[in-house]
Tab-separated table of C-alpha atoms and ligand atoms in Angstrom:
chain	number	residue	atom	x	y	z
A	194	MET	CA	-110.156	-57.318	-83.491
A	195	LYS	CA	-112.779	-59.546	-81.909
A	196	ALA	CA	-114.662	-58.471	-78.785
A	197	LEU	CA	-116.985	-60.653	-76.754
A	198	VAL	CA	-119.612	-58.885	-74.654
A	199	THR	CA	-121.689	-60.529	-71.927
A	200	GLY	CA	-124.843	-58.542	-71.162
A	201	ILE	CA	-125.023	-57.154	-74.713
A	202	THR	CA	-128.825	-56.843	-74.483
A	203	GLY	CA	-128.546	-54.501	-71.467
A	204	GLN	CA	-128.155	-50.722	-71.379
A	205	ASP	CA	-124.340	-50.692	-71.380
A	206	GLY	CA	-124.009	-53.685	-73.685
A	207	SER	CA	-125.974	-51.887	-76.386
A	208	TYR	CA	-123.878	-48.697	-76.189
A	209	LEU	CA	-120.652	-50.687	-76.047
A	210	ALA	CA	-121.646	-52.794	-79.072
A	211	GLU	CA	-122.350	-49.598	-81.040
A	212	PHE	CA	-119.032	-48.129	-79.952
A	213	LEU	CA	-116.982	-51.229	-80.825
A	214	LEU	CA	-118.695	-51.745	-84.202
A	215	LYS	CA	-117.875	-48.126	-85.096
A	216	LYS	CA	-114.237	-48.883	-84.246
A	217	GLY	CA	-114.308	-51.811	-86.701
A	218	TYR	CA	-114.473	-54.662	-84.184
A	219	GLU	CA	-116.233	-57.909	-84.848
A	220	VAL	CA	-118.610	-58.116	-81.881
A	221	PHE	CA	-119.837	-61.370	-80.349
A	222	GLY	CA	-122.695	-60.848	-77.933
A	223	LEU	CA	-123.875	-63.449	-75.457
A	224	ILE	CA	-127.643	-63.478	-75.095
A	225	ARG	CA	-130.011	-65.409	-72.857
A	226	ARG	CA	-132.836	-67.484	-74.173
A	227	SER	CA	-136.061	-65.707	-73.284
A	228	SER	CA	-139.715	-66.470	-73.995
A	229	SER	CA	-140.181	-62.864	-75.117
A	230	PHE	CA	-137.911	-60.617	-77.191
A	231	ASN	CA	-134.971	-59.277	-75.193
A	232	THR	CA	-132.856	-57.790	-77.992
A	233	TYR	CA	-134.765	-54.521	-78.512
A	234	ARG	CA	-131.765	-52.396	-77.449
A	235	ILE	CA	-129.564	-53.856	-80.187
A	236	ASP	CA	-132.157	-54.532	-82.886
A	237	HIS	CA	-131.165	-51.314	-84.701
A	238	LEU	CA	-127.619	-52.698	-85.064
A	239	TYR	CA	-128.849	-56.045	-86.290
A	240	LYS	CA	-131.034	-54.371	-88.898
A	241	ASP	CA	-128.226	-52.101	-90.141
A	242	PRO	CA	-126.718	-53.679	-93.287
A	243	HIS	CA	-123.248	-52.244	-92.444
A	244	GLU	CA	-123.172	-53.461	-88.844
A	245	ARG	CA	-125.069	-56.752	-89.101
A	246	PRO	CA	-122.238	-58.804	-90.656
A	247	LYS	CA	-119.910	-57.812	-87.796
A	248	LEU	CA	-122.386	-58.513	-84.978
A	249	LYS	CA	-122.945	-62.110	-83.902
A	250	LEU	CA	-125.292	-63.194	-81.148
A	251	ILE	CA	-124.735	-66.462	-79.309
A	252	TYR	CA	-126.844	-68.121	-76.621
A	253	ALA	CA	-125.001	-68.398	-73.321
A	254	ASP	CA	-125.558	-67.796	-69.636
A	255	LEU	CA	-123.227	-66.730	-66.835
A	256	THR	CA	-124.570	-69.564	-64.705
A	257	ASP	CA	-123.360	-72.166	-67.220
A	258	GLY	CA	-119.576	-72.585	-67.056
A	259	SER	CA	-119.166	-75.302	-69.687
A	260	ASN	CA	-121.136	-73.244	-72.160
A	261	LEU	CA	-118.888	-70.186	-71.506
A	262	HIS	CA	-115.811	-72.374	-71.807
A	263	SER	CA	-116.752	-73.680	-75.244
A	264	VAL	CA	-117.981	-70.312	-76.563
A	265	LEU	CA	-114.801	-68.491	-75.545
A	266	ASN	CA	-112.529	-71.209	-76.932
A	267	GLU	CA	-114.446	-71.281	-80.186
A	268	ILE	CA	-114.457	-67.518	-80.749
A	269	ASN	CA	-111.019	-66.711	-79.365
A	270	PRO	CA	-111.822	-63.025	-78.729
A	271	ASP	CA	-109.087	-60.440	-78.165
A	272	GLU	CA	-111.186	-58.604	-75.570
A	273	VAL	CA	-113.920	-59.811	-73.216
A	274	TYR	CA	-116.254	-57.280	-71.585
A	275	ASN	CA	-118.164	-58.865	-68.702
A	276	LEU	CA	-121.266	-56.669	-68.396
A	277	GLY	CA	-123.826	-59.412	-67.731
A	278	ALA	CA	-125.388	-59.310	-64.262
A	279	GLN	CA	-128.542	-59.344	-62.187
A	280	SER	CA	-128.012	-55.619	-61.841
A	281	HIS	CA	-130.942	-54.484	-59.683
A	282	VAL	CA	-129.878	-53.748	-56.096
A	283	ARG	CA	-133.401	-53.986	-54.591
A	284	VAL	CA	-134.048	-57.291	-56.381
A	285	SER	CA	-130.766	-58.689	-55.017
A	286	PHE	CA	-132.352	-58.694	-51.536
A	287	ASP	CA	-135.135	-60.930	-52.886
A	288	GLN	CA	-132.780	-63.144	-54.903
A	289	PRO	CA	-129.428	-63.106	-53.080
A	290	ILE	CA	-128.301	-66.563	-54.149
A	291	TYR	CA	-129.190	-66.129	-57.797
A	292	THR	CA	-127.481	-62.716	-57.725
A	293	ALA	CA	-124.303	-64.238	-56.277
A	294	ASN	CA	-124.396	-67.051	-58.812
A	295	VAL	CA	-124.532	-64.632	-61.749
A	296	ASP	CA	-122.673	-61.563	-60.454
A	297	ALA	CA	-119.955	-63.298	-58.412
A	298	LEU	CA	-119.514	-66.879	-59.670
A	299	GLY	CA	-120.449	-65.815	-63.206
A	300	THR	CA	-117.345	-63.605	-63.292
A	301	LEU	CA	-115.207	-66.458	-62.025
A	302	ARG	CA	-116.608	-68.734	-64.735
A	303	VAL	CA	-115.628	-66.214	-67.412
A	304	LEU	CA	-112.147	-65.794	-65.902
A	305	GLU	CA	-111.677	-69.564	-65.808
A	306	ALA	CA	-112.812	-69.848	-69.427
A	307	ILE	CA	-110.264	-67.180	-70.395
A	308	ARG	CA	-107.546	-69.020	-68.505
A	309	SER	CA	-108.290	-72.135	-70.557
A	310	MET	CA	-107.829	-70.313	-73.886
A	311	LYS	CA	-104.635	-70.899	-75.876
A	312	LYS	CA	-104.150	-67.168	-76.433
A	313	SER	CA	-105.680	-65.449	-73.438
A	314	ALA	CA	-108.036	-62.518	-73.965
A	315	LYS	CA	-108.048	-59.171	-72.186
A	316	PHE	CA	-110.800	-58.971	-69.569
A	317	TYR	CA	-112.974	-56.067	-68.395
A	318	GLN	CA	-115.098	-56.449	-65.257
A	319	ALA	CA	-118.158	-54.235	-64.731
A	320	SER	CA	-117.448	-53.285	-61.140
A	321	SER	CA	-119.676	-50.848	-59.340
A	322	SER	CA	-119.741	-47.869	-56.993
A	323	GLU	CA	-122.279	-49.949	-55.057
A	324	MET	CA	-119.188	-51.678	-53.576
A	325	TYR	CA	-118.513	-48.500	-51.533
A	326	GLY	CA	-121.956	-48.874	-49.920
A	327	LYS	CA	-121.857	-47.220	-46.508
A	328	VAL	CA	-119.061	-44.985	-47.673
A	329	VAL	CA	-116.030	-44.586	-45.446
A	330	GLU	CA	-114.807	-41.472	-47.271
A	331	THR	CA	-116.079	-38.917	-49.757
A	332	PRO	CA	-115.349	-38.612	-52.608
A	333	GLN	CA	-114.654	-42.261	-53.373
A	334	THR	CA	-111.463	-43.168	-55.235
A	335	GLU	CA	-109.706	-46.392	-56.261
A	336	LYS	CA	-108.166	-46.421	-52.769
A	337	THR	CA	-111.419	-46.120	-50.797
A	338	PRO	CA	-112.188	-49.340	-48.874
A	339	PHE	CA	-115.358	-51.197	-49.837
A	340	TYR	CA	-118.345	-51.528	-47.466
A	341	PRO	CA	-121.112	-53.195	-49.513
A	342	ARG	CA	-124.719	-52.858	-48.337
A	343	SER	CA	-126.588	-55.370	-50.502
A	344	PRO	CA	-126.228	-58.910	-51.852
A	345	TYR	CA	-125.521	-57.222	-55.203
A	346	GLY	CA	-122.734	-55.099	-53.685
A	347	CYS	CA	-121.197	-58.131	-51.975
A	348	ALA	CA	-121.228	-60.126	-55.209
A	349	LYS	CA	-119.556	-57.249	-57.065
A	350	VAL	CA	-116.840	-57.020	-54.379
A	351	TYR	CA	-116.143	-60.739	-54.883
A	352	SER	CA	-115.802	-60.213	-58.635
A	353	PHE	CA	-113.603	-57.172	-58.157
A	354	TRP	CA	-111.093	-59.142	-56.107
A	355	GLN	CA	-111.201	-62.205	-58.368
A	356	THR	CA	-110.339	-59.905	-61.265
A	357	VAL	CA	-107.396	-58.420	-59.341
A	358	ASN	CA	-106.282	-61.885	-58.250
A	359	TYR	CA	-106.368	-63.353	-61.784
A	360	ARG	CA	-104.302	-60.383	-62.931
A	361	GLN	CA	-101.685	-61.055	-60.248
A	362	ALA	CA	-101.771	-64.860	-60.131
A	363	TYR	CA	-101.972	-65.653	-63.851
A	364	ASN	CA	-100.685	-62.451	-65.399
A	365	LEU	CA	-103.984	-61.921	-67.220
A	366	PHE	CA	-104.818	-58.489	-68.580
A	367	ALA	CA	-107.797	-58.083	-66.258
A	368	CYS	CA	-109.154	-54.686	-65.248
A	369	ASN	CA	-112.028	-53.307	-63.178
A	370	GLY	CA	-114.054	-50.287	-64.180
A	371	ILE	CA	-115.613	-48.998	-60.948
A	372	LEU	CA	-118.501	-47.237	-62.584
A	373	PHE	CA	-120.805	-44.900	-60.715
A	374	ASN	CA	-124.472	-44.815	-61.722
A	375	HIS	CA	-124.972	-44.133	-65.391
A	376	GLU	CA	-128.251	-43.704	-67.148
A	377	SER	CA	-129.694	-43.121	-70.614
A	378	PRO	CA	-132.911	-43.398	-72.589
A	379	ARG	CA	-132.096	-47.139	-72.676
A	380	ARG	CA	-131.958	-47.502	-68.889
A	381	GLY	CA	-134.122	-50.309	-67.476
A	382	GLU	CA	-137.516	-48.933	-66.463
A	383	THR	CA	-137.316	-50.045	-62.819
A	384	PHE	CA	-134.184	-48.000	-62.017
A	385	VAL	CA	-135.150	-44.742	-60.359
A	386	THR	CA	-134.167	-42.244	-63.094
A	387	ARG	CA	-136.014	-44.030	-65.879
A	388	LYS	CA	-138.938	-44.836	-63.609
A	389	ILE	CA	-139.259	-41.083	-63.026
A	390	THR	CA	-138.877	-39.998	-66.668
A	391	ARG	CA	-141.350	-42.645	-67.860
A	392	ALA	CA	-143.929	-41.704	-65.220
A	393	ALA	CA	-143.529	-37.921	-65.541
A	394	THR	CA	-144.040	-37.967	-69.314
A	395	ARG	CA	-147.038	-40.302	-68.992
A	396	ILE	CA	-148.522	-38.035	-66.292
A	397	LYS	CA	-148.023	-35.031	-68.570
A	398	LEU	CA	-150.077	-36.734	-71.287
A	399	GLY	CA	-152.780	-37.995	-68.919
A	400	LEU	CA	-151.774	-41.648	-69.198
A	401	GLN	CA	-150.961	-42.072	-65.488
A	402	ASN	CA	-151.920	-40.279	-62.246
A	403	LYS	CA	-149.387	-41.300	-59.617
A	404	LEU	CA	-145.751	-42.269	-59.226
A	405	TYR	CA	-144.800	-44.468	-56.249
A	406	LEU	CA	-141.206	-44.189	-55.032
A	407	GLY	CA	-139.031	-45.093	-52.028
A	408	ASN	CA	-136.170	-43.081	-50.494
A	409	LEU	CA	-136.024	-39.632	-52.109
A	410	ASP	CA	-132.979	-38.529	-50.088
A	411	ALA	CA	-130.474	-40.980	-51.561
A	412	LYS	CA	-127.731	-39.194	-53.501
A	413	ARG	CA	-126.030	-40.556	-56.568
A	414	ASP	CA	-123.263	-39.510	-58.958
A	415	TRP	CA	-125.231	-39.881	-62.203
A	416	GLY	CA	-123.541	-39.890	-65.614
A	417	PHE	CA	-124.477	-40.849	-69.177
A	418	ALA	CA	-123.972	-44.489	-70.229
A	419	GLY	CA	-122.768	-43.483	-73.710
A	420	ASP	CA	-119.811	-41.635	-72.134
A	421	TYR	CA	-119.007	-44.511	-69.777
A	422	VAL	CA	-118.595	-47.275	-72.382
A	423	GLU	CA	-115.755	-45.286	-73.946
A	424	ALA	CA	-113.941	-45.493	-70.603
A	425	MET	CA	-114.335	-49.305	-70.623
A	426	TRP	CA	-112.658	-49.510	-74.020
A	427	LEU	CA	-109.885	-47.077	-73.030
A	428	MET	CA	-109.012	-49.268	-70.013
A	429	MET	CA	-108.547	-52.218	-72.367
A	430	GLN	CA	-106.153	-50.262	-74.626
A	431	GLN	CA	-103.601	-49.531	-71.867
A	432	GLU	CA	-100.205	-51.249	-71.670
A	433	LYS	CA	-100.955	-52.436	-68.152
A	434	ALA	CA	-104.262	-53.602	-66.694
A	435	ASP	CA	-105.492	-51.483	-63.791
A	436	ASP	CA	-108.656	-50.409	-61.947
A	437	PHE	CA	-110.379	-47.074	-62.523
A	438	VAL	CA	-113.202	-45.064	-60.983
A	439	ILE	CA	-115.525	-43.629	-63.640
A	440	ALA	CA	-117.784	-40.853	-62.371
A	441	THR	CA	-118.859	-37.244	-62.960
A	442	GLY	CA	-117.687	-35.859	-59.601
A	443	GLN	CA	-121.149	-34.422	-58.843
A	444	THR	CA	-123.881	-35.836	-56.677
A	445	TYR	CA	-127.636	-35.194	-56.634
A	446	SER	CA	-130.570	-36.611	-54.684
A	447	VAL	CA	-133.526	-38.499	-56.134
A	448	ARG	CA	-135.556	-35.434	-55.086
A	449	GLU	CA	-133.345	-33.203	-57.263
A	450	PHE	CA	-133.814	-35.570	-60.197
A	451	LEU	CA	-137.587	-35.221	-59.689
A	452	ASP	CA	-137.223	-31.403	-59.666
A	453	GLU	CA	-135.300	-31.499	-62.918
A	454	VAL	CA	-137.637	-33.839	-64.812
A	455	PHE	CA	-141.009	-32.521	-63.607
A	456	GLY	CA	-139.662	-28.953	-63.869
A	457	HIS	CA	-138.763	-29.567	-67.522
A	458	LEU	CA	-142.401	-30.611	-68.079
A	459	ASN	CA	-143.792	-27.655	-66.037
A	460	LEU	CA	-145.292	-30.036	-63.484
A	461	ASP	CA	-145.172	-29.968	-59.682
A	462	TRP	CA	-144.048	-33.470	-58.661
A	463	GLY	CA	-145.441	-32.987	-55.146
A	464	LYS	CA	-148.932	-33.474	-56.606
A	465	TYR	CA	-148.141	-36.862	-58.123
A	466	VAL	CA	-145.414	-38.615	-56.136
A	467	GLU	CA	-146.314	-40.879	-53.237
A	468	ILE	CA	-144.018	-42.920	-51.032
A	469	ASP	CA	-144.439	-46.678	-51.016
A	470	PRO	CA	-142.291	-48.356	-48.335
A	471	LYS	CA	-141.909	-51.421	-50.535
A	472	TYR	CA	-139.305	-49.477	-52.526
A	473	TYR	CA	-137.112	-48.947	-49.459
A	474	ARG	CA	-134.123	-51.282	-49.117
A	475	PRO	CA	-133.239	-53.178	-45.924
A	476	THR	CA	-129.882	-51.376	-46.030
A	477	GLU	CA	-129.460	-48.254	-48.151
A	478	VAL	CA	-126.512	-46.586	-49.851
A	479	ASP	CA	-127.067	-42.961	-48.853
A	480	LEU	CA	-124.425	-41.110	-50.828
A	481	LEU	CA	-122.158	-41.849	-53.772
A	482	LEU	CA	-119.711	-39.341	-55.213
A	483	GLY	CA	-116.792	-40.465	-57.338
A	484	ASP	CA	-113.404	-38.950	-58.020
A	485	ALA	CA	-112.328	-39.950	-61.529
A	486	SER	CA	-108.992	-38.072	-61.489
A	487	LYS	CA	-107.004	-41.241	-62.196
A	488	ALA	CA	-109.101	-41.979	-65.310
A	489	LYS	CA	-108.671	-38.394	-66.464
A	490	LYS	CA	-104.905	-38.517	-65.985
A	491	ILE	CA	-104.162	-41.990	-67.393
A	492	LEU	CA	-107.012	-42.660	-69.828
A	493	GLY	CA	-107.621	-39.038	-70.848
A	494	TRP	CA	-111.300	-39.729	-70.092
A	495	GLN	CA	-113.864	-37.292	-68.790
A	496	PRO	CA	-117.661	-37.202	-68.965
A	497	LYS	CA	-119.296	-35.067	-71.642
A	498	ILE	CA	-122.893	-35.052	-70.412
A	499	GLY	CA	-123.892	-33.607	-67.040
A	500	PHE	CA	-126.896	-34.107	-64.755
A	501	LYS	CA	-129.283	-31.532	-66.269
A	502	GLU	CA	-128.576	-32.567	-69.847
A	503	LEU	CA	-129.014	-36.231	-68.898
A	504	ALA	CA	-132.385	-35.600	-67.234
A	505	LYS	CA	-133.558	-33.618	-70.264
A	506	MET	CA	-132.315	-36.245	-72.730
A	507	MET	CA	-134.184	-39.016	-70.895
A	508	THR	CA	-137.345	-36.949	-70.473
A	509	ASP	CA	-137.461	-35.927	-74.152
A	510	SER	CA	-136.904	-39.509	-75.243
A	511	ASP	CA	-139.639	-40.833	-72.951
A	512	MET	CA	-142.010	-38.097	-74.104
A	513	LYS	CA	-141.825	-39.591	-77.620
A	514	ILE	CA	-142.704	-43.020	-76.204
A	515	ALA	CA	-145.612	-41.550	-74.215
A	516	GLU	CA	-146.891	-39.687	-77.293
A	517	ASN	CA	-146.962	-42.948	-79.245
A	518	GLU	CA	-148.771	-44.644	-76.359
A	519	ARG	CA	-151.402	-41.931	-76.417
A	520	ILE	CA	-151.880	-42.171	-80.187
A	521	LEU	CA	-152.373	-45.923	-79.797
A	522	LYS	CA	-154.818	-45.423	-76.926
A	523	ASP	CA	-156.844	-42.825	-78.897
A	524	HIS	CA	-156.841	-45.146	-81.892
A	525	ILE	CA	-158.207	-48.068	-79.840
A	526	LYS	CA	-160.973	-45.822	-78.440
B	606	NAP	P1	-128.679	-54.110	-67.386
B	606	NAP	O1	-129.298	-53.135	-68.335
B	606	NAP	O2	-129.487	-54.671	-66.284
B	606	NAP	O3	-128.120	-55.321	-68.271
B	606	NAP	C1	-127.696	-56.527	-67.688
B	606	NAP	C2	-127.356	-57.519	-68.774
B	606	NAP	O4	-126.949	-58.744	-68.155
B	606	NAP	C3	-128.532	-57.869	-69.705
B	606	NAP	O5	-128.038	-58.066	-71.010
B	606	NAP	C4	-129.017	-59.193	-69.122
B	606	NAP	O6	-129.686	-60.009	-70.062
B	606	NAP	C5	-127.667	-59.816	-68.749
B	606	NAP	N1	-127.805	-60.924	-67.810
B	606	NAP	C6	-128.537	-60.989	-66.679
B	606	NAP	N2	-128.417	-62.204	-66.108
B	606	NAP	C7	-127.604	-62.924	-66.905
B	606	NAP	C8	-127.130	-64.256	-66.885
B	606	NAP	N3	-127.494	-65.122	-65.928
B	606	NAP	N4	-126.305	-64.679	-67.883
B	606	NAP	C9	-125.958	-63.829	-68.877
B	606	NAP	N5	-126.382	-62.553	-68.968
B	606	NAP	C10	-127.198	-62.108	-67.992
B	606	NAP	O7	-127.360	-53.500	-66.732
B	606	NAP	P2	-126.452	-52.266	-67.209
B	606	NAP	O8	-126.970	-51.031	-66.558
B	606	NAP	O9	-126.256	-52.321	-68.667
B	606	NAP	O10	-125.094	-52.597	-66.455
B	606	NAP	C11	-124.083	-53.388	-67.079
B	606	NAP	C12	-123.144	-53.954	-66.031
B	606	NAP	O11	-122.541	-52.887	-65.317
B	606	NAP	C13	-123.808	-54.819	-64.973
B	606	NAP	O12	-122.879	-55.817	-64.604
B	606	NAP	C14	-124.044	-53.880	-63.818
B	606	NAP	O13	-124.099	-54.599	-62.604
B	606	NAP	C15	-122.811	-52.998	-63.919
B	606	NAP	N6	-122.931	-51.637	-63.439
B	606	NAP	C16	-123.933	-50.842	-63.871
B	606	NAP	C17	-123.999	-49.518	-63.453
B	606	NAP	C18	-125.094	-48.598	-63.923
B	606	NAP	O14	-125.286	-47.553	-63.293
B	606	NAP	N7	-125.786	-48.906	-65.009
B	606	NAP	C19	-123.007	-49.009	-62.605
B	606	NAP	C20	-121.966	-49.851	-62.198
B	606	NAP	C21	-121.931	-51.156	-62.639
B	606	NAP	P3	-131.278	-59.835	-70.338
B	606	NAP	O15	-131.419	-58.645	-71.261
B	606	NAP	O16	-131.651	-61.120	-70.975
B	606	NAP	O17	-131.938	-59.596	-69.012
B	607	GDD	N1	-135.094	-48.477	-58.246
B	607	GDD	C1	-135.691	-47.599	-57.425
B	607	GDD	N2	-137.049	-47.506	-57.438
B	607	GDD	N3	-134.926	-46.830	-56.623
B	607	GDD	C2	-135.541	-45.917	-55.842
B	607	GDD	C3	-136.937	-45.767	-55.828
B	607	GDD	C4	-137.735	-46.603	-56.652
B	607	GDD	O1	-138.944	-46.539	-56.692
B	607	GDD	N4	-137.233	-44.775	-54.965
B	607	GDD	C5	-136.100	-44.329	-54.446
B	607	GDD	N5	-135.053	-45.029	-54.978
B	607	GDD	C6	-133.643	-44.852	-54.597
B	607	GDD	C7	-132.958	-46.152	-54.187
B	607	GDD	O2	-133.282	-46.477	-52.824
B	607	GDD	C8	-131.503	-45.788	-54.406
B	607	GDD	O3	-130.992	-45.147	-53.266
B	607	GDD	C9	-131.533	-44.787	-55.556
B	607	GDD	O4	-132.910	-44.413	-55.734
B	607	GDD	C10	-131.002	-45.346	-56.876
B	607	GDD	O5	-131.655	-46.583	-57.120
B	607	GDD	P1	-131.478	-47.354	-58.526
B	607	GDD	O6	-131.834	-46.446	-59.640
B	607	GDD	O7	-132.229	-48.633	-58.396
B	607	GDD	O8	-129.902	-47.584	-58.632
B	607	GDD	P2	-128.830	-48.127	-57.580
B	607	GDD	O9	-127.967	-46.964	-57.193
B	607	GDD	O10	-129.459	-48.902	-56.493
B	607	GDD	O11	-128.008	-49.162	-58.475
B	607	GDD	C11	-127.586	-48.788	-59.783
B	607	GDD	O12	-126.307	-48.211	-59.730
B	607	GDD	C12	-125.250	-49.065	-59.263
B	607	GDD	C13	-123.972	-48.233	-59.254
B	607	GDD	O13	-123.879	-47.502	-58.073
B	607	GDD	C14	-127.588	-50.094	-60.628
B	607	GDD	O14	-127.386	-49.747	-61.976
B	607	GDD	C15	-126.480	-51.041	-60.205
B	607	GDD	O15	-126.399	-52.122	-61.132
B	607	GDD	C16	-125.158	-50.258	-60.205
B	607	GDD	O16	-124.078	-51.079	-59.854
């Protein structure tokens, strides 16, 4: 089986690549040209003599349709996982048009490329709980109407419906995973969980004094990325393409995440955290809480790692990074 993954250098892309390689897939990852290294999350796979022959990296970009068209027709994958995106909600307010180009039109470009293939591939779209935005009901299910609150959310709604429409209009196997927030030690450092675990561990070792944050009252349904990529694959193994909410069914505030992480390090976060209004969003998503009953019933999927374990996993991992930073700093002195 051949799988093509856009966004392979991102958090989810790296876990999904690991997962698919373990299942024996040949994995084709689309990467962007960058002036600095951007493959650090998958370097361990590339260096592994067992995995390396089955992992192929190809330059491509979701803004370049002709490039996607030729890559897909050349590789002829059985499954396409569209994880590539400008995925930062706050940044989408600064770059709304770029975000729409990548996160909305980018999806359409991939769908069009699939439609041009002789033997069409199955398609997975990385849809998001951010589409529920100013939620109209709690918990959110596959039937909850969308009410996006950011350029990112709007772009993801567009992609959601294009995916549904290509399924209905062209009979493509095209499914949406509506994933609620999921984190890991590989989470980008500007998302709130990782920003907190990086800062708290650095504060513990005297490498940093303050942590500047925005809205501490926002609540999210936080799961572990490693659990969530399995759900993506399960959706692609069904007889019929469909859309699924993937979530833990528990919600916690940013404040509670701070309690958990600083508490684990025996620190009082009140002494270190300051509010910087620049981290507030023009429109906020106050509460997300998913109901993944459909995924449990049809896919047999449920999360393995809960909130406390996730916070501890990320803190312990970042403590190792902070320790190395301190060794380096002492060495330079
Ligand atoms: P991430 O770590 O930010 O990774 C995004 C990936 O997209 C990176 O590989 C990035 O490449 C790539 N990318 C960005 N712009 C691109 C472009 N123009 N062309 C091609 N690739 C591009 O995101 P993630 O957390 O793994 O999330 C994966 C997907 O799931 C995203 O679509 C995200 O919107 C969606 N999602 C995430 C969550 C979550 O909580 N993590 C929840 C719901 C949905 P570089 O490495 O070169 O930047
Ligand atoms: N990033 C960030 N930085 N967020 C902060 C900060 C801060 O300093 N302070 C408070 N927050 C609040 C945000 O206002 C938001 O309410 C919450 O923390 C979570 O922010 P993020 O971690 O940036 O994630 P997100 O929920 O906006 O978006 C993530 O999850 C979506 C799924 O619901 C991203 O991964 C999206 O790509 C994904 O679709």
